[in-house]
Coordinates of C-alpha atoms in Angstrom, one line a residue:
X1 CA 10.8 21.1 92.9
X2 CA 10.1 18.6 95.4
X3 CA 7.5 19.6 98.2
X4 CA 9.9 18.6 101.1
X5 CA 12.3 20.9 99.5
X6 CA 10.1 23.9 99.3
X7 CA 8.4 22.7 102.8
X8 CA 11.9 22.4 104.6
X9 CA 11.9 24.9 106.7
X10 CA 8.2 24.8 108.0
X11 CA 7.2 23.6 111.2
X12 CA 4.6 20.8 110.2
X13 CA 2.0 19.8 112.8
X14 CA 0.3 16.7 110.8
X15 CA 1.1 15.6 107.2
X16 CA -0.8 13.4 104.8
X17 CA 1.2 14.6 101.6
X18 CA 4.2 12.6 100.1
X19 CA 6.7 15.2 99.9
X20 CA 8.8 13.9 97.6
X21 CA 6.0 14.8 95.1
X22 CA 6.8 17.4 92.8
X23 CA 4.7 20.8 92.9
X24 CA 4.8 23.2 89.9
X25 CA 4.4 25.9 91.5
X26 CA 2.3 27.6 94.7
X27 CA -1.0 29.3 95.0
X28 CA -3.2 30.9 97.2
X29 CA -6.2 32.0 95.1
X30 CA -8.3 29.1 94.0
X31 CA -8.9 31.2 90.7
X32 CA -5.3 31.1 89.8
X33 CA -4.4 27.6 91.1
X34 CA -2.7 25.6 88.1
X35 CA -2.5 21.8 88.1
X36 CA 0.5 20.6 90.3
X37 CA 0.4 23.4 92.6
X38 CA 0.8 23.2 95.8
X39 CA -2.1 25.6 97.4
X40 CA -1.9 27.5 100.7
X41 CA -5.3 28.2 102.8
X42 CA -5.1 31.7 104.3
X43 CA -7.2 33.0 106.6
X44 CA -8.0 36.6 104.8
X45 CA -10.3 39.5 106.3
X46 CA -13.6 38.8 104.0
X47 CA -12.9 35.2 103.3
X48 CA -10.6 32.0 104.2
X49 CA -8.8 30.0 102.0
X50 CA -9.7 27.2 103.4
X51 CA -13.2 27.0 101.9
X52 CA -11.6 27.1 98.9
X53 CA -9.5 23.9 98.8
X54 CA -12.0 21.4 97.0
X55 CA -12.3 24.3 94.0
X56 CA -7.9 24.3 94.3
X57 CA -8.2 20.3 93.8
X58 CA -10.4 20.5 91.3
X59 CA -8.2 23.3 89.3
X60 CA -5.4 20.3 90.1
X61 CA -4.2 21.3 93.3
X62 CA -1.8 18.7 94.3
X63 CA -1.5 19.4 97.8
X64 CA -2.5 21.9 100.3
X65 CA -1.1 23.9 102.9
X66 CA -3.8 24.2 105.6
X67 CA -4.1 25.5 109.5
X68 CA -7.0 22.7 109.4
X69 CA -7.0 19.3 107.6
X70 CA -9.7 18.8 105.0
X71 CA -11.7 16.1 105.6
X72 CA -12.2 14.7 101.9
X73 CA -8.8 13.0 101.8
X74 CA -7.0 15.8 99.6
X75 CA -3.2 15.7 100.3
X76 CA -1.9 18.3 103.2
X77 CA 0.0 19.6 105.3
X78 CA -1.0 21.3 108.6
X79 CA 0.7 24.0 109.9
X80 CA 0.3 26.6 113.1
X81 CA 0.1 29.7 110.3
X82 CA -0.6 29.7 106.8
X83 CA 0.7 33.2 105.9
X84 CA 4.2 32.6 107.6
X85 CA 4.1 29.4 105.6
X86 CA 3.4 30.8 102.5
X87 CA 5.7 33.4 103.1
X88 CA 9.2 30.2 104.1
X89 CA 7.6 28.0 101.0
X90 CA 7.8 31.2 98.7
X91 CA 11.4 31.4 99.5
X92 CA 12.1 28.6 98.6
X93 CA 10.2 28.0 95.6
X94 CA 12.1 30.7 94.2
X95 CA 15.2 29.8 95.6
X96 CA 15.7 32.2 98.2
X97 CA 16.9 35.5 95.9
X98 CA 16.8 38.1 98.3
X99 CA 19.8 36.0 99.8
X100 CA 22.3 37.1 96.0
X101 CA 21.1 40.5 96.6
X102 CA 22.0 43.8 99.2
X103 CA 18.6 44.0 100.9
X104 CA 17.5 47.7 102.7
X105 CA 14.2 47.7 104.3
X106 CA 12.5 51.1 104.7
X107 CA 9.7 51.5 107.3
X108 CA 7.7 54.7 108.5
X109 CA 4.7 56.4 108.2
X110 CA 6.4 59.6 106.0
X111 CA 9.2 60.2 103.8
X112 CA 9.3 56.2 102.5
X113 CA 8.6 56.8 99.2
X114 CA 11.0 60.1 99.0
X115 CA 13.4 57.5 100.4
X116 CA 13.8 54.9 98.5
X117 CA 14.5 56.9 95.8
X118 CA 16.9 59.0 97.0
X119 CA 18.6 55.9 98.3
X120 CA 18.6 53.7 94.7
X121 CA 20.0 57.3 93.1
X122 CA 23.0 57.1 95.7
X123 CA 23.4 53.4 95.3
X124 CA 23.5 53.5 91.0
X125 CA 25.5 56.6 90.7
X126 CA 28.2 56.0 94.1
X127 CA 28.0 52.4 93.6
X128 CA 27.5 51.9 90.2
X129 CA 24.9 49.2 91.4
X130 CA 21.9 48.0 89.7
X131 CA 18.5 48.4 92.2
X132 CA 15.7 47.0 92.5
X133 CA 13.2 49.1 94.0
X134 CA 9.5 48.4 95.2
X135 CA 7.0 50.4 97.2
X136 CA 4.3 52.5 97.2
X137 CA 4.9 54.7 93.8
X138 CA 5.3 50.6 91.8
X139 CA 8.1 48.3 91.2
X140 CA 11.0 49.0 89.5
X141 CA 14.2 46.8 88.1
X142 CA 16.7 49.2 86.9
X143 CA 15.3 51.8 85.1
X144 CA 12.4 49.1 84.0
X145 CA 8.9 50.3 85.8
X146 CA 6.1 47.7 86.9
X147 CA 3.0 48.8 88.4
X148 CA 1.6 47.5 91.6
X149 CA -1.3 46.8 93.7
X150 CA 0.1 47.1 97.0
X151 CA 3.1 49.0 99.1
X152 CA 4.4 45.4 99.8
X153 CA 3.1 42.7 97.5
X154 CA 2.2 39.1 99.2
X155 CA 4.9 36.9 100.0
X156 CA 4.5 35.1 96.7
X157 CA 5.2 37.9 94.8
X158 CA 7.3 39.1 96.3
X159 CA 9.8 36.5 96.0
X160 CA 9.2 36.1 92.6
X161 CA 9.8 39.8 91.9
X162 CA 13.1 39.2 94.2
X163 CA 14.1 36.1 91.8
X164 CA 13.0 38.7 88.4
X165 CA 15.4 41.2 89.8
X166 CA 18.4 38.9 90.8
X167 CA 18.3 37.1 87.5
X168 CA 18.1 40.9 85.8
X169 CA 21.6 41.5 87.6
X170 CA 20.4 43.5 90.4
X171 CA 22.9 44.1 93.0
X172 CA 20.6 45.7 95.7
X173 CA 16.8 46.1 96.5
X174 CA 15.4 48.9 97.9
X175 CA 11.5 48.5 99.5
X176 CA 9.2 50.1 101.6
X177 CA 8.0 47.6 104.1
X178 CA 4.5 48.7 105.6
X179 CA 3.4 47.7 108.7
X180 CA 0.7 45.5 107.5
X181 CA 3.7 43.4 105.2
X182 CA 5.3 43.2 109.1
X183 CA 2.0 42.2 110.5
X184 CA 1.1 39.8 108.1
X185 CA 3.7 37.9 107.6
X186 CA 4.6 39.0 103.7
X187 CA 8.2 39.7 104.7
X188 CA 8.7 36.8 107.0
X189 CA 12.0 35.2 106.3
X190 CA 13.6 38.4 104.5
X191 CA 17.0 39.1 106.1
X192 CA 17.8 43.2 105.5
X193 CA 21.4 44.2 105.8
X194 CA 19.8 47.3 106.6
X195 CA 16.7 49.1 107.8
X196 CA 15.7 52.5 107.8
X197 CA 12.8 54.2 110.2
X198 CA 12.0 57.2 109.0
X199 CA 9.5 58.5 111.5
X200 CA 5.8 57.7 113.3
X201 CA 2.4 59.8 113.0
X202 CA -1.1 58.7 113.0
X203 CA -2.0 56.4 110.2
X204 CA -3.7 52.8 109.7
X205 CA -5.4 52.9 113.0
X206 CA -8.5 51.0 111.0
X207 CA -6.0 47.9 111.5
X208 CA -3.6 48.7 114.0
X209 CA -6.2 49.6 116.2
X210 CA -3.6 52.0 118.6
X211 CA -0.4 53.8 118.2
X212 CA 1.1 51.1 120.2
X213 CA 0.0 48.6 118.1
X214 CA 1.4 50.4 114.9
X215 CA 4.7 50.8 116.6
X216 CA 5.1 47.5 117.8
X217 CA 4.5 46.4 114.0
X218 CA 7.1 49.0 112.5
X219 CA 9.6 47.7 115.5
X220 CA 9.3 44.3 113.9
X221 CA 11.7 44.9 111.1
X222 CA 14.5 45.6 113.0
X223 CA 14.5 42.0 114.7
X224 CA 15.3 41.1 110.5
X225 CA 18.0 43.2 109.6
X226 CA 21.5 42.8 110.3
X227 CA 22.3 47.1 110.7
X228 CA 19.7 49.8 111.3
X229 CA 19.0 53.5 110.8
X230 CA 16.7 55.5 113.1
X231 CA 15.8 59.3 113.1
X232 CA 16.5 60.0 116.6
X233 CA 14.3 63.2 116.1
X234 CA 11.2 61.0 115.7
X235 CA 9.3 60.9 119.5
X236 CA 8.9 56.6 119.0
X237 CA 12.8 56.3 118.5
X238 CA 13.5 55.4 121.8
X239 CA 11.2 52.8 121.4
X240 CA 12.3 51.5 117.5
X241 CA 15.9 50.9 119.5
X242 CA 14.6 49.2 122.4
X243 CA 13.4 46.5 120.2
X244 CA 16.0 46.2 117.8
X245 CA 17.8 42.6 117.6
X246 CA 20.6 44.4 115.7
X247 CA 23.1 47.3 115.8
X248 CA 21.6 50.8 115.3
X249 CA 23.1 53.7 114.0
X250 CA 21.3 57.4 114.5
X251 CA 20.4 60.6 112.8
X252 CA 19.1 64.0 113.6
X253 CA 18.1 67.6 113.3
X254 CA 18.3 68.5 116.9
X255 CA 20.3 66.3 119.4
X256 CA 24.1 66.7 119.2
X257 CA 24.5 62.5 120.6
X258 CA 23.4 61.2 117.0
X259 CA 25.9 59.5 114.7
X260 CA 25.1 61.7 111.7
X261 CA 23.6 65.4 112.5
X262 CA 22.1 68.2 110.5
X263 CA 23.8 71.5 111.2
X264 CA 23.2 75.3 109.0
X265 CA 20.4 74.6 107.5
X266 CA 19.1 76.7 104.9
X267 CA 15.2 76.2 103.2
X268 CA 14.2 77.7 100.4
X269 CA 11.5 77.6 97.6
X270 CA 13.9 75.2 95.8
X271 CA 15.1 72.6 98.4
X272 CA 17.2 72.5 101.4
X273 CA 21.0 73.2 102.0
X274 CA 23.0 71.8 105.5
X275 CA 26.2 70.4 106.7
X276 CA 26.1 66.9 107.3
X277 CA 28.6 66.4 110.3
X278 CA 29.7 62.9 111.6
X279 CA 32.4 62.6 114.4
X280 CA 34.6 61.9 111.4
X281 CA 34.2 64.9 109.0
X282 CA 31.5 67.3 107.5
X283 CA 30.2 67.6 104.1
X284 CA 27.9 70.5 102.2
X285 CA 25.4 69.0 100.7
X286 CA 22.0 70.0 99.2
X287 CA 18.1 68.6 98.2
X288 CA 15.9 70.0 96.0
X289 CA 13.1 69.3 97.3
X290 CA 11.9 71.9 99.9
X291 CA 10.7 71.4 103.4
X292 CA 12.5 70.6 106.7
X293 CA 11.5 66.9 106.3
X294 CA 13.8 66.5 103.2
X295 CA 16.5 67.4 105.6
X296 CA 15.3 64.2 107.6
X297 CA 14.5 62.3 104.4
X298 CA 18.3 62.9 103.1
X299 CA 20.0 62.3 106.5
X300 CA 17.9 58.8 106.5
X301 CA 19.2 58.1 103.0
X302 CA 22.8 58.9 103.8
X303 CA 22.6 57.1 106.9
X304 CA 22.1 54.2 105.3
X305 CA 24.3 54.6 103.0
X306 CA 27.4 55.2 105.4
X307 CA 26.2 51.5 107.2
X308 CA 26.9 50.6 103.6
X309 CA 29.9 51.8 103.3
X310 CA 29.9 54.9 101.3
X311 CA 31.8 58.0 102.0
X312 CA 30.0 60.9 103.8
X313 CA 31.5 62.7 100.4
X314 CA 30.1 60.6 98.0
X315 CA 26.7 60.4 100.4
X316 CA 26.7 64.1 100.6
X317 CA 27.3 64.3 96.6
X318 CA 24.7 62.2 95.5
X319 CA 21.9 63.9 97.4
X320 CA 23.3 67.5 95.7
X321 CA 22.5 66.0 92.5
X322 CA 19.2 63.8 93.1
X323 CA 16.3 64.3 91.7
X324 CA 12.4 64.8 92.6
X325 CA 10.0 62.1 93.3
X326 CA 6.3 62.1 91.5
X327 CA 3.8 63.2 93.3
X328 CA 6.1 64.4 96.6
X329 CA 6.1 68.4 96.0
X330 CA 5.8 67.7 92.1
X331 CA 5.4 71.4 90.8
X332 CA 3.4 71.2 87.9
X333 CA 4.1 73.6 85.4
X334 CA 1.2 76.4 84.7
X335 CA 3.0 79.4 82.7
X336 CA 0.4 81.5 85.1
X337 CA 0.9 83.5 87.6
X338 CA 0.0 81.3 90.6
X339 CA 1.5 77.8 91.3
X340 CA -0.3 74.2 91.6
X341 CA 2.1 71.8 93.8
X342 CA 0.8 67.6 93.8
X343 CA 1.8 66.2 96.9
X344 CA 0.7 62.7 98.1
X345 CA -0.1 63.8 101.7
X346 CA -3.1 62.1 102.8
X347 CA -2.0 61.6 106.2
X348 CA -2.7 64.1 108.8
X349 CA 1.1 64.7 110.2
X350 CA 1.8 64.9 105.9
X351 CA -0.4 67.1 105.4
X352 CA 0.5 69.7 108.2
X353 CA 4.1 69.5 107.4
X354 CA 4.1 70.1 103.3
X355 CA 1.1 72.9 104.4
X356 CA 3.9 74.8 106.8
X357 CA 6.5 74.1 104.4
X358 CA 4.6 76.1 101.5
X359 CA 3.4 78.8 103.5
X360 CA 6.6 80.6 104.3
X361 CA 6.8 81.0 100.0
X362 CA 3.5 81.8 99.1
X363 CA 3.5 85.1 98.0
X364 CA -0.7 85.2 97.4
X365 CA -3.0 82.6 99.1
X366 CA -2.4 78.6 100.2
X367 CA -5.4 76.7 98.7
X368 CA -5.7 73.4 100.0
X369 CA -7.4 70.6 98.1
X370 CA -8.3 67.8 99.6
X371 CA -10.6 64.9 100.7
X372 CA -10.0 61.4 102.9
X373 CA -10.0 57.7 101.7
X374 CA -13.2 55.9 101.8
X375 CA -13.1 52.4 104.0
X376 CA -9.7 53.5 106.0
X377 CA -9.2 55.6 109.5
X378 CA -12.1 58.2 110.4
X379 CA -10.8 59.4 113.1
X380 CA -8.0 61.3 111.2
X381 CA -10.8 62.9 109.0
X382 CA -11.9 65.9 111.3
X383 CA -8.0 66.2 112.2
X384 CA -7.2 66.6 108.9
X385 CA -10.1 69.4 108.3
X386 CA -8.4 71.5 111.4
X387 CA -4.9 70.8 110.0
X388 CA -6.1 72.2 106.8
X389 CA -7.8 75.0 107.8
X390 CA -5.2 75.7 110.7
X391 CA -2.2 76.3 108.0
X392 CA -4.2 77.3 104.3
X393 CA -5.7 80.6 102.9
X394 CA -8.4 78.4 101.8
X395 CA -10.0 75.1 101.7
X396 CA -11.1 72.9 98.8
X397 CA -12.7 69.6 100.3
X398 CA -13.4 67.2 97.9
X399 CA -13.3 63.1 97.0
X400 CA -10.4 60.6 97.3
X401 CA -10.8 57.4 96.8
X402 CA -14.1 57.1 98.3
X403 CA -14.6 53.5 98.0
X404 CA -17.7 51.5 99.4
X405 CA -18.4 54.6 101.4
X406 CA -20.7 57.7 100.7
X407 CA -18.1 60.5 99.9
X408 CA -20.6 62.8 100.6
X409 CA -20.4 61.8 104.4
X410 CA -16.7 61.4 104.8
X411 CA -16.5 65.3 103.5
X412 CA -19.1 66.2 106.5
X413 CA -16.8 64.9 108.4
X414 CA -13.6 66.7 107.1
X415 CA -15.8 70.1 107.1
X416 CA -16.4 69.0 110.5
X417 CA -13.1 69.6 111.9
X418 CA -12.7 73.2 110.1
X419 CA -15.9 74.9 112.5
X420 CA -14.6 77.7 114.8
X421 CA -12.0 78.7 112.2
X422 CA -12.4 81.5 110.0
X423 CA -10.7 80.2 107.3
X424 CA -13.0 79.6 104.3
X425 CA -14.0 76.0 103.2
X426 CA -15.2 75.1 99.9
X427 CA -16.9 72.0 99.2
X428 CA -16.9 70.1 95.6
X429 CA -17.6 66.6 95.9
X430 CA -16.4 65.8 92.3
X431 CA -12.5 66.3 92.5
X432 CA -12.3 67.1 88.7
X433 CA -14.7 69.5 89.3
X434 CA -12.9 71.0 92.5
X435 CA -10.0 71.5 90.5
X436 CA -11.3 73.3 87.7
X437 CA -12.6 75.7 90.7
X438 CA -9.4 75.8 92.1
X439 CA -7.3 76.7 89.3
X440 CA -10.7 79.2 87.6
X441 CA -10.4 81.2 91.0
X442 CA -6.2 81.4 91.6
X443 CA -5.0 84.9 91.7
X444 CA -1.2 86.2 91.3
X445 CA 1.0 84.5 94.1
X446 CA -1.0 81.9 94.9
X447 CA 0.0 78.3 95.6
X448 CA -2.7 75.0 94.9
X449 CA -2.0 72.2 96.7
X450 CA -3.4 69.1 95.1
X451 CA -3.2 66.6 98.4
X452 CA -3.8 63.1 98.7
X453 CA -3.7 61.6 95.0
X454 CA 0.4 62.2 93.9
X455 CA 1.0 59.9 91.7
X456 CA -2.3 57.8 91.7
X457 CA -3.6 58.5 88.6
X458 CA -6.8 57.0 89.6
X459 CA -10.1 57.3 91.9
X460 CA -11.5 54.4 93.6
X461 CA -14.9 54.3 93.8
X462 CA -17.0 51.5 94.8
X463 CA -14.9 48.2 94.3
X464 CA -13.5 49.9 90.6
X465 CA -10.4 52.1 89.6
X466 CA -11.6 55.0 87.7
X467 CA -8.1 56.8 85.7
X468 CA -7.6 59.9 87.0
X469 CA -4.3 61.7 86.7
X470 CA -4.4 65.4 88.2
X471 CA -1.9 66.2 85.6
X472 CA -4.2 65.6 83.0
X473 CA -6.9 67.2 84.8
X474 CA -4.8 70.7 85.4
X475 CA -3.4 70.9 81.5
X476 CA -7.7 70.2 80.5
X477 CA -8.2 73.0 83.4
X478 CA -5.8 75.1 81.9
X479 CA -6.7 75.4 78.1
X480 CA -10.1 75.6 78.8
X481 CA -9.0 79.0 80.5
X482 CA -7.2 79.7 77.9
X483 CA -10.1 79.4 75.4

């Protein structure tokens, strides 16, 4: 493709490349550059690209994308922002994909995961639609799964997963869009047909630096979307609409004004029954998966999918007959008397909320198991010790993905939030370990909750992915107490 094609829609400051050239393809890691490429400087938190354009030339680099000219003659082009460039050349490089396909952009601190799944089950079996579907638990085209690094890749790849899934067939795509992906440009030139904001709570404050902030970059996707869905319950909705460059349609628990409400609902052990009541009808539906938030997680999913056209019914139907998510309330069998739920609640608001959702069906004690990631927020460390010992029979604190830091110290910290409570803390650095303790000490009635990992089945530590699949590690736990 020629450069002034891919380039086209760029705002160049200064330009020393011929751009009727043709580039093979685009980089922005000097390690992967391949000869013809054309090779994008970014500015990244531990390093910038730009220091690495002579090693792109010399991997055959055949022009560079650059905030600042080199100075050795190598063939550029200079523009205000490298990431947002990357992001327009991507698109189209790959021929702008996302354009064949139904986009829906999800965006939240909780319940993204949970909805994105729900919604590709309504789309395949209401719409008989083939999904794309990326985020946080991997990638997926069709029922094809591909693992990821990242809730929203880089704009390079994600374009080219975008052009994989269009030339599959897929119809629609389906992704989370985090807040960094907003911030930093990965999403840039997307247009959604819809977006979905589930909700707000304190997370990625390491980057955002203030809830404001963290707002502000959630608030971004609805300036890219053509529709959008906002849970009205949710105390930053006001805000979410005040920015929106779009139409935005509403749902709710509690306020009568919303467009699609919540009314008679009924929680259980084994999911959630309510009416869901538009100004236009009302429709019994059901969830099985328990907690008060899969009532907000459903009405988000069938929000969307009225924008899209689908029948409350048919909306209403498909979430009666969806299935679970891994690692969101997975129950993993036992055949003992006592219960070991996997939840990926790592987040302080997550972890109160799946904690008061067990409690009311716990028949013997709540044992929460738990630790904090290494290198991310502190402050929500002690916050998550209170929440913990605030709402559980009992507290485990143990590792997570301790990363360059001293897990050691980021549990003094947890165990510092649980002082002045009488609730009794454990502490086990090694999670394996913690488990076995966990499931060697359960009496009758009692619920584990294995927070934080869900469907990692790894543990971080230093720079290196260790496998580590609590599934594994409870059947091991298990037979060893059956020997």
């Amino acid at each position: 493709m020629k450069l002034k094609e891919i380039v086209k829609n760029l705002e160049i400051l200064d330009c020393s490349a011929d751009l009727d050239m043709e580039i093979g393809g685009i980089s922005y890691d000097s390690r992967k550059t391949q000869p013809g490429d054309l090779f994008v400087a970014i500015r990244g938190f531990e390093s910038d690209g730009h220091r690495f354009i002579p090693k792109a030339v010399e991997k055959g680099a055949a022009a560079v994308l650059c905030e600042v000219a080199p100075e050795d003659g190598t063939p550029y082009l200079r523009v205000a922002d490298c990431r947002l460039g990357l992001a327009l050349a991507s698109r189209e490089f790959f021929g702008n994909p996302a354009a064949e396909m139904t986009m829906i952009g999800i965006t939240g601190t909780s319940g993204k995961t949970t909805s994105s799944y729900l919604l590709k089950h309504l789309l395949e079996s209401k719409l008989d639609a083939r999904v794309g579907l990326i985020g946080t638990n991997g990638n997926m085209i069709g029922d094809e799964f591909l693992h990821t690094e990242h809730t929203t890749p880089e704009s390079y790849e994600l374009h080219k997963l975008f052009r994989a899934m269009a030339d599959a067939g897929c119809t629609h795509v389906v992704m989370e869009v985090s807040s960094h992906s907003l911030t930093l440009e990965r999403v840039a030139g997307i247009q959604y047909d819809v977006g979905l904001y589930t909700n707000l709570s304190q997370d990625h404050l390491d980057f955002h630096k203030t809830m404001e902030e963290y707002a502000a970059a959630k608030r971004l996707l609805f300036r890219q979307c053509r529709k959008g869905c906002v849970n009205l319950d949710d105390k930053w909705a006001g805000f979410m609409i005040s920015g929106a460059e779009c139409p935005i349609s509403t749902f709710s628990l509690e306020r009568n004004d919303a467009d699609l409400a919540a009314k008679d609902i009924r929680l259980s052990a084994n999911g959630v029954r309510f009416a869901a009541v538009t100004d236009n009808g009302l429709a019994l539906t059901k969830l099985g998966i328990p907690g008060l938030f899969s009532v907000h997680n459903a009405l988000g999913v069938m929000s969307v999918g009225l924008t899209l056209g689908i029948s409350l019914s048919d909306c209403a139907d498909a979430m009666s007959s969806a299935k679970g998510v891994k690692g969101r309330l997975e129950i993993v069998p036992t055949d003992r008397d006592f219960s070991i739920i996997i939840d990926y609640s790592h987040k302080p608001d997550a972890l109160e909320n799946v904690l008061k959702t067990l409690k009311p069906v716990t028949k013997g004690r709540l044992i929460a198991l738990f630790g904090c990631g290494g290198d991310r927020d502190k402050a929500k460390r002690p916050i998550m010790g209170a929440i913990a010992a605030d709402n559980a029979d009992m507290v485990i604190v143990t590792s997570d993905n301790p990363r360059t830091e001293d897990p050691n110290e980021i549990i003094r910290e947890i165990v510092e939030g649980t002082k002045g409570r009488r609730t009794p803390v454990k502490v086990l650095c090694d999670r394996v370990e913690a488990i076995h303790w966990a499931i060697d000490n359960a009496g009758a009635g009692d619920v584990i909750l294995l927070a934080g990992k869900g469907h990692e089945d790894y543990q971080v530590v230093g720079h290196e992915k260790h496998h580590m699949d609590e599934r594994e590690i409870v059947a091991e736990a298990l037979a060893a107490q059956s020997r």
